[in-house]
Amino acid sequence: MKIVQKDFRVSSKQRNEMIDITSQVSSIVSQSGVTAGDAIIYCPHTTAAIVINENADPSVPHDILLTLEELVPHYRPGYRHSEGNSDAHCKSSIVGGSKQVLIKDKTLSLGTWQGIFFCEFDGPRSRKVMVQVRGE
Amino acid sequence: MKIVQKDFRVSSKQRNEMIDITSQVSSIVSQSGVTAGDAIIYCPHTTAAIVINENADPSVPHDILLTLEELVPHYRPGYRHSEGNSDAHCKSSIVGGSKQVLIKDKTLSLGTWQGIFFCEFDGPRSRKVMVQVRGE
Amino acid sequence: MKIVQKDFRVSSKQRNEMIDITSQVSSIVSQSGVTAGDAIIYCPHTTAAIVINENADPSVPHDILLTLEELVPHYRPGYRHSEGNSDAHCKSSIVGGSKQVLIKDKTLSLGTWQGIFFCEFDGPRSRKVMVQVRGE
């Protein structure tokens, strides 16, 4: 089995932002030489997350961020964490900091409308994304 | 290492529906010949998801769908996506489109009450589920 | 490829509680002898979950539990499940019962602030956590 890991950086420009990282992940998969297996996209941050959803119409990430904002507002009575970013920790915990995509014929098996997004919930910041590709 | 992938289709009958796919996944695991490892259950759609939860009492999936519906209503002021299914994209992003189950002794290591569900959030539709089984 | 699985138990003391299990998972990874690969932390229960988030400041898990409690209250009109723990099934489905962490240089590639939590949503109970370490 082959295990290849590559990291790259992402720069967010807003407090809440979904950044399409499909092409970066795809190129790591191509370069890995793995024909069949999977890729793990891992975010080592506690106020960000990874989402797989539609990247064709930019209104979809807009609506996802809007929904998360309404469910988890920036300030909520009762928050104890003093850094003012409890909402970002909560969004990160709900959405999840890593996702997995299958690889077949040397290509990510994403659905027609699926793209991979880095979700920033406490930007702007410079962030790291880790990608591990495993298989044969 | 062995990597076996099989896909199957699921037909939903309602807009929101949780469909038990445990037996389909189990039979792919049995046929794979993998003794120890894991299975990834991957949904290549952006308005559906995979959940692992109780499949003994049908009131549990009912209550999960009810909760998701109250948190993410079909229409929300501010949605921009013109297809009228922003809620489904949001539910899919929150719940997540893939899950992983461990395999031990040629069997899925599901807990006593755990079943695997395909979650439809924008049905009725015909959908695809991908299962990759990996291990020894 | 090496596949090592070890389980351990966790005892919760409250109905909702986040229990830091980073050290237990780390020691299973160290003992596995795996240099590069990943660890799957799997919860075989339907009213609990696994979260990766900040374990430095205890106010972060407090705020995560508070948010989940406000989004998914213990009782909601319309719940059908008769055991009175529908909220726990919903939280488990939203947060997710397993997480994956990369392994590099024989060590979990957790970010500076990341810890692994077992999330109890229907305690107090004695629970099982499964850890599968895979790689080279």
Coordinates of N, CA and C in Angstrom, one line a residue, chain B residues 8-21 24 43 45 47-49 65 88 117-129:
Chain B
F8 N -24.3 0.9 -5.3 CA -25.7 0.4 -5.5 C -26.6 1.6 -5.5
R9 N -27.8 1.4 -5.9 CA -28.8 2.5 -6.0 C -29.9 2.4 -4.9
V10 N -30.4 3.6 -4.5 CA -31.4 3.7 -3.5 C -32.5 4.6 -4.1
S11 N -33.8 4.3 -4.0 CA -34.8 5.1 -4.4 C -35.6 5.7 -3.3
S12 N -35.6 7.0 -3.2 CA -36.4 7.6 -2.1 C -37.8 7.9 -2.6
K13 N -38.7 8.0 -1.7 CA -40.1 8.2 -2.0 C -40.7 9.5 -1.5
Q14 N -39.9 10.1 -0.5 CA -40.4 11.4 0.0 C -39.3 12.5 -0.1
R15 N -39.6 13.7 0.2 CA -38.6 14.8 0.2 C -37.5 14.5 1.2
N16 N -37.9 14.2 2.4 CA -37.0 13.9 3.5 C -37.3 12.5 4.0
E17 N -36.2 11.6 4.0 CA -36.4 10.2 4.3 C -35.1 9.6 4.7
M18 N -35.2 8.7 5.7 CA -34.0 8.0 6.1 C -34.2 6.5 5.7
I19 N -33.4 6.0 4.8 CA -33.5 4.7 4.2 C -32.4 3.8 4.8
D20 N -32.8 2.7 5.4 CA -31.9 1.8 6.1 C -31.1 1.0 5.0
I21 N -29.8 1.2 4.9 CA -29.0 0.5 3.9 C -28.0 -0.5 4.5
Q24 N -27.4 -3.9 2.6 CA -26.7 -3.8 1.4 C -25.2 -3.6 1.7
C43 N -21.7 9.0 -0.2 CA -22.8 9.5 -1.0 C -22.3 10.6 -1.9
H45 N -23.8 12.8 -3.6 CA -24.8 13.8 -3.9 C -24.6 14.9 -2.9
T47 N -27.3 16.9 -1.8 CA -28.5 17.1 -1.1 C -29.0 15.9 -0.4
A48 N -28.0 15.1 0.0 CA -28.3 13.8 0.8 C -27.1 13.6 1.7
A49 N -27.2 12.6 2.5 CA -26.1 12.3 3.5 C -26.2 10.9 4.0
L65 N -35.2 13.4 11.6 CA -35.6 14.2 10.4 C -36.4 15.4 10.9
A88 N -31.7 21.4 1.7 CA -31.1 20.1 1.5 C -29.6 20.2 1.5
F117 N -27.9 4.5 7.5 CA -29.0 5.1 6.8 C -28.5 6.0 5.6
F118 N -29.2 5.9 4.5 CA -29.0 6.9 3.4 C -30.1 8.0 3.8
C119 N -29.7 9.3 3.9 CA -30.6 10.3 4.2 C -30.9 11.2 3.0
E120 N -32.1 11.1 2.6 CA -32.6 11.9 1.4 C -33.1 13.2 2.0
F121 N -32.7 14.3 1.4 CA -33.2 15.6 1.8 C -33.9 16.4 0.7
D122 N -33.9 15.8 -0.5 CA -34.5 16.5 -1.7 C -35.1 15.5 -2.6
G123 N -35.8 14.5 -2.1 CA -36.4 13.5 -2.9 C -37.8 13.9 -3.4
P124 N -38.5 13.0 -4.0 CA -38.0 11.6 -4.3 C -37.1 11.6 -5.5
R125 N -36.1 10.7 -5.4 CA -35.0 10.6 -6.4 C -34.4 9.2 -6.4
S126 N -33.7 8.9 -7.5 CA -32.9 7.7 -7.5 C -31.5 8.2 -7.2
R127 N -30.8 7.5 -6.3 CA -29.5 7.9 -5.8 C -28.5 6.8 -5.8
K128 N -27.2 7.2 -5.8 CA -26.2 6.2 -5.8 C -25.5 6.2 -4.4
V129 N -25.1 5.0 -4.0 CA -24.2 4.9 -2.8 C -23.0 4.1 -3.1

